[in-house]
Structure formats: C-alpha cells, structure tokens
Short mmCIF file of C-alpha atoms in Angstrom, two decimals:
data_model
loop_
_atom_site.label_atom_id
_atom_site.label_comp_id
_atom_site.label_asym_id
_atom_site.label_seq_id
_atom_site.Cartn_x
_atom_site.Cartn_y
_atom_site.Cartn_z
CA ALA A 1 125.72 102.57 106.49
CA GLN A 2 122.72 103.87 108.35
CA THR A 3 122.62 104.04 112.12
CA VAL A 4 119.87 105.00 114.49
CA THR A 5 120.68 106.40 117.92
CA GLN A 6 118.38 106.67 120.89
CA SER A 7 120.28 108.38 123.64
CA GLN A 8 117.69 107.84 126.39
CA PRO A 9 117.69 104.23 127.65
CA GLU A 10 114.85 105.07 130.06
CA MET A 11 112.31 107.83 130.43
CA SER A 12 109.56 108.44 132.94
CA VAL A 13 106.40 110.54 132.71
CA GLN A 14 103.49 111.32 134.97
CA GLU A 15 100.12 110.17 133.74
CA ALA A 16 98.37 112.91 131.67
CA GLU A 17 101.62 114.78 131.08
CA THR A 18 103.75 115.07 127.98
CA VAL A 19 107.02 113.31 127.22
CA THR A 20 109.44 113.51 124.31
CA LEU A 21 111.65 110.63 123.19
CA SER A 22 114.75 111.49 121.17
CA CYS A 23 116.14 109.82 118.07
CA THR A 24 118.89 110.75 115.68
CA TYR A 25 120.02 108.90 112.60
CA ASP A 26 122.82 108.94 110.12
CA THR A 27 122.32 108.49 106.40
CA SER A 28 123.57 109.66 103.05
CA GLU A 29 120.23 108.98 101.42
CA SER A 30 117.86 111.81 100.51
CA ASP A 31 114.73 109.69 100.37
CA TYR A 32 113.84 107.49 103.32
CA TYR A 33 111.23 106.76 105.95
CA LEU A 34 111.29 107.02 109.71
CA PHE A 35 109.13 105.17 112.17
CA TRP A 36 108.42 104.81 115.83
CA TYR A 37 107.47 101.36 117.06
CA LYS A 38 106.10 100.48 120.48
CA GLN A 39 106.89 97.17 122.16
CA PRO A 40 104.80 96.55 125.29
CA PRO A 41 105.51 93.68 127.70
CA SER A 42 103.66 91.37 125.33
CA ARG A 43 106.67 91.90 123.00
CA GLN A 44 104.42 92.66 120.04
CA MET A 45 105.93 95.33 117.77
CA ILE A 46 103.31 97.98 117.07
CA LEU A 47 103.71 100.81 114.58
CA VAL A 48 103.00 104.12 116.29
CA ILE A 49 103.79 106.69 113.62
CA ARG A 50 105.67 107.12 110.34
CA GLN A 51 107.30 110.04 108.56
CA GLU A 52 108.36 110.38 104.95
CA ALA A 53 111.63 112.28 104.63
CA TYR A 54 110.45 114.30 101.65
CA LYS A 55 107.52 115.70 103.64
CA GLN A 56 108.28 118.75 105.74
CA GLN A 57 105.06 118.49 107.71
CA ASN A 58 105.43 116.59 110.96
CA ALA A 59 103.32 113.46 111.21
CA THR A 60 100.60 113.27 113.86
CA GLU A 61 98.53 110.32 115.10
CA ASN A 62 96.12 111.30 117.86
CA ARG A 63 98.26 111.85 120.99
CA PHE A 64 101.47 111.00 119.17
CA SER A 65 103.41 113.50 117.07
CA VAL A 66 106.91 113.81 115.78
CA ASN A 67 109.40 116.63 115.40
CA PHE A 68 111.27 115.83 112.22
CA GLN A 69 114.36 117.93 111.58
CA LYS A 70 115.85 116.62 108.35
CA ALA A 71 118.95 118.81 108.34
CA ALA A 72 119.78 117.81 111.88
CA LYS A 73 118.78 114.18 111.19
CA SER A 74 116.57 114.22 114.24
CA PHE A 75 113.23 112.47 114.70
CA SER A 76 111.73 112.85 118.16
CA LEU A 77 108.42 111.43 119.38
CA LYS A 78 106.09 113.46 121.56
CA ILE A 79 103.42 111.67 123.56
CA SER A 80 100.74 113.99 124.92
CA ASP A 81 98.32 113.21 127.73
CA SER A 82 100.32 110.09 128.62
CA GLN A 83 98.32 107.06 129.62
CA LEU A 84 99.28 104.00 131.64
CA GLY A 85 98.93 101.92 128.50
CA ASP A 86 101.69 103.94 126.84
CA ALA A 87 104.25 102.24 129.08
CA ALA A 88 106.47 100.21 126.75
CA MET A 89 109.77 100.05 124.96
CA TYR A 90 109.85 102.54 122.09
CA PHE A 91 112.06 101.93 119.07
CA CYS A 92 112.98 104.51 116.49
CA ALA A 93 113.51 102.95 113.06
CA TYR A 94 114.88 104.00 109.69
CA SER A 95 114.28 102.55 106.26
CA ALA A 96 115.62 103.74 102.92
CA LEU A 97 113.97 102.73 99.70
CA ASN A 98 114.39 99.03 98.97
CA ASN A 99 116.37 98.52 102.13
CA ASP A 100 115.48 96.76 105.32
CA MET A 101 114.46 98.62 108.46
CA ARG A 102 117.07 99.36 111.11
CA PHE A 103 116.25 100.06 114.74
CA GLY A 104 117.71 102.12 117.53
CA ALA A 105 118.51 100.58 120.88
CA GLY A 106 115.16 101.62 122.31
CA THR A 107 113.85 103.80 125.13
CA ARG A 108 111.93 102.25 127.99
CA LEU A 109 109.04 104.53 128.96
CA THR A 110 107.49 104.29 132.39
CA VAL A 111 104.18 106.04 133.11
CA LYS A 112 103.55 106.92 136.72
CA PRO A 113 99.94 107.05 137.96
CA ALA B 1 92.03 92.10 109.82
CA ALA B 2 94.50 89.33 109.18
CA GLY B 3 97.89 89.82 110.78
CA VAL B 4 101.28 88.22 110.37
CA ILE B 5 101.12 84.72 111.79
CA GLN B 6 104.18 83.06 113.26
CA SER B 7 104.52 79.54 114.52
CA PRO B 8 105.33 78.18 116.92
CA ARG B 9 104.97 80.82 119.63
CA HIS B 10 107.49 79.11 121.84
CA LEU B 11 110.19 76.56 121.06
CA ILE B 12 112.70 74.82 123.27
CA LYS B 13 115.61 73.05 121.64
CA GLU B 14 118.85 71.53 122.81
CA LYS B 15 122.27 72.60 121.65
CA ARG B 16 123.23 71.32 118.20
CA GLU B 17 119.60 70.63 117.31
CA THR B 18 117.71 72.13 114.39
CA ALA B 19 114.72 74.46 114.48
CA THR B 20 112.31 75.69 111.83
CA LEU B 21 110.28 78.82 112.31
CA LYS B 22 107.33 79.64 110.09
CA CYS B 23 105.83 82.93 109.04
CA TYR B 24 102.61 83.65 107.17
CA PRO B 25 102.51 87.27 105.96
CA ILE B 26 99.49 89.46 105.57
CA PRO B 27 97.62 88.51 102.37
CA ARG B 28 98.91 90.43 99.35
CA HIS B 29 102.07 91.48 101.15
CA ASP B 30 104.93 90.53 98.90
CA THR B 31 107.92 91.12 101.19
CA VAL B 32 108.89 89.19 104.30
CA TYR B 33 111.57 90.13 106.83
CA TRP B 34 113.15 88.15 109.66
CA TYR B 35 114.54 89.81 112.76
CA GLN B 36 116.27 88.46 115.87
CA GLN B 37 115.80 90.21 119.20
CA GLY B 38 118.01 89.13 122.07
CA PRO B 39 117.13 89.94 125.68
CA GLY B 40 117.18 93.68 126.25
CA GLN B 41 118.27 94.37 122.69
CA ASP B 42 116.79 95.97 119.62
CA PRO B 43 115.65 93.78 116.73
CA GLN B 44 118.51 92.84 114.43
CA PHE B 45 117.76 92.29 110.77
CA LEU B 46 118.55 88.81 109.48
CA ILE B 47 117.17 88.42 105.96
CA SER B 48 114.35 89.50 103.68
CA PHE B 49 112.51 88.19 100.65
CA TYR B 50 110.63 90.00 97.91
CA GLU B 51 108.46 87.98 95.55
CA LYS B 52 110.07 84.75 96.76
CA MET B 53 113.60 85.94 96.04
CA GLN B 54 116.10 86.95 98.68
CA SER B 55 116.26 90.74 98.63
CA ASP B 56 118.61 91.65 101.46
CA LYS B 57 120.79 89.94 104.00
CA GLY B 58 121.85 91.17 107.40
CA SER B 59 123.66 89.56 110.29
CA ILE B 60 122.39 86.06 109.64
CA PRO B 61 124.77 83.26 110.68
CA ASP B 62 125.78 80.70 108.07
CA ARG B 63 124.00 78.09 110.19
CA PHE B 64 120.72 79.79 109.38
CA SER B 65 118.89 79.71 106.09
CA ALA B 66 115.53 80.94 104.96
CA GLN B 67 113.24 80.87 102.00
CA GLN B 68 109.92 82.19 100.81
CA PHE B 69 107.52 79.78 99.18
CA SER B 70 105.05 80.14 96.33
CA ASP B 71 102.23 80.98 98.75
CA TYR B 72 104.49 83.74 100.19
CA HIS B 73 104.95 82.08 103.55
CA SER B 74 108.51 81.96 104.78
CA GLU B 75 110.54 79.57 106.89
CA LEU B 76 113.69 80.25 108.88
CA ASN B 77 115.80 77.15 109.34
CA MET B 78 118.35 77.16 112.13
CA SER B 79 120.87 74.36 112.48
CA SER B 80 123.57 73.47 115.01
CA LEU B 81 121.80 75.62 117.57
CA GLU B 82 123.89 77.42 120.14
CA LEU B 83 122.91 78.86 123.52
CA GLY B 84 123.39 82.34 122.08
CA ASP B 85 120.65 81.71 119.53
CA SER B 86 118.08 82.01 122.32
CA ALA B 87 116.04 85.04 121.35
CA LEU B 88 112.73 86.31 120.11
CA TYR B 89 112.46 85.88 116.34
CA PHE B 90 110.15 88.25 114.56
CA CYS B 91 108.77 87.97 111.12
CA ALA B 92 107.35 91.06 109.45
CA SER B 93 105.70 91.67 106.13
CA SER B 94 105.06 94.64 103.90
CA LEU B 95 103.73 95.57 100.53
CA GLY B 96 106.53 96.63 98.25
CA ASN B 97 109.41 98.50 99.84
CA GLY B 98 107.78 98.92 103.22
CA GLU B 99 107.27 102.66 103.00
CA ASN B 100 104.16 102.27 105.12
CA GLY B 101 106.10 100.35 107.71
CA TYR B 102 106.27 96.70 108.46
CA THR B 103 103.60 94.66 110.18
CA PHE B 104 105.18 92.38 112.70
CA GLY B 105 104.07 89.00 113.92
CA SER B 106 103.96 88.14 117.60
CA GLY B 107 107.31 86.45 117.39
CA THR B 108 108.67 82.99 118.19
CA ARG B 109 110.56 82.71 121.42
CA LEU B 110 113.37 80.22 120.94
CA THR B 111 115.14 78.87 123.99
CA VAL B 112 118.23 76.75 123.46
CA VAL B 113 119.23 74.63 126.46
#
C-alpha cells in the first residue's frame, strides 16, 4: 500500500518570502509520479507541479520548485516570492503506473500581507 | 481549453434518496476518476474507468455505482443516501495512466439532509 504523509497541517508565510511544505511517502514501487495540487477556497483542484521518480532533476514551475529525495521518499514543495493568491490548501499526491492517485492530508498555507 | 465538466454543481437530497452525478472528461482523455472529499479532509479515491471499463476501485460503498459511457462521460449513482455522504465529489480525467497528472472538475457538492 502507498501512503502519503504531510506532517504540517498549517503553515504561514509573509508575502514575498519563501516557504517549504513537506511531504513523505511510502512505496515499494520504483517507477511512480509525485504531484502537488493546490485547492483554493473555490475548492477547485489545481495541479501545481509534477515529478517523475526516474528523473533526478528537481521539477520547477516558475516560483514553485520541489526537492525530491527518492532514497528518503521525500517530496517537498518550495514556494518563492509568496503571493496572496498562493493562500490555499496544498495536497501532495502519489501515483504509481496504472494506479489511482492518492493524496496526503493537506497543508493549509496562509500568506500574510 | 475545455475542462472537466461536472453537473450539477450543488445537490441537496434527503436521506434514503438517490443521486446521480455526471462527469464529462476533457476530450480525448480516456480515463475518469471519482473522488469524495469530506469537510476538512483529503480527497478519497472511489473508482476509476479506462476506456469504459472499470480499472480500479477504492473506498466506494456498495450503495454507490458508476459507469463510463461510449462518449466517455461518466455517472456516479448513489442510492440510500446517508447524512455521512454529504461531501464534495470530484471527477478527474487523464490520458492514459495519468503520468501528467489528473485534471479535476469543479466538483459537485452533495448535501444530504
């Protein structure tokens, strides 16, 4: 069974600063995908960034980047230059080939002006 | 660009009634997933379909059933509704095994009274 753990129920960051959200997962698979999804108050689930387990290079999407440590089964999300619009619930998710996506419990990010 | 369309957006039903939720995936996406998100919880996988065949099953109650039709739209049928079924129901779609992530619809908020 695969499990995704987000140990930070809530995080807070000052506008324009940097914040890192933690995620660990457990799997016996060697090939899989990891994702971060953002869920703002509108409840829409929005894909922020994805990482393929077989790629050593950390994924980057504008102000969002990940620190993927495969051996440690860690997949943290770094948000640089935080903006008010980044305030949301962030879910870490795992998906192995031909299997459904499983989510962590989420981290609620607050951005202070 | 076309997104995943879910209907209705909101639904209020009484206990023991039946509800049908509809999902129209992104054109050319061949896989549909259903998730249930209770208040303050992460999305829980219910069931998925690939090319109109059930591909995976999660924590879906026996009172629920789903199918994917020839035009790839999917319906989630929920019978003998209980108060605990009140939740946000997401549909997502992907091409193939979802290695590029899932695209989620806006969800159907079901309230059972």
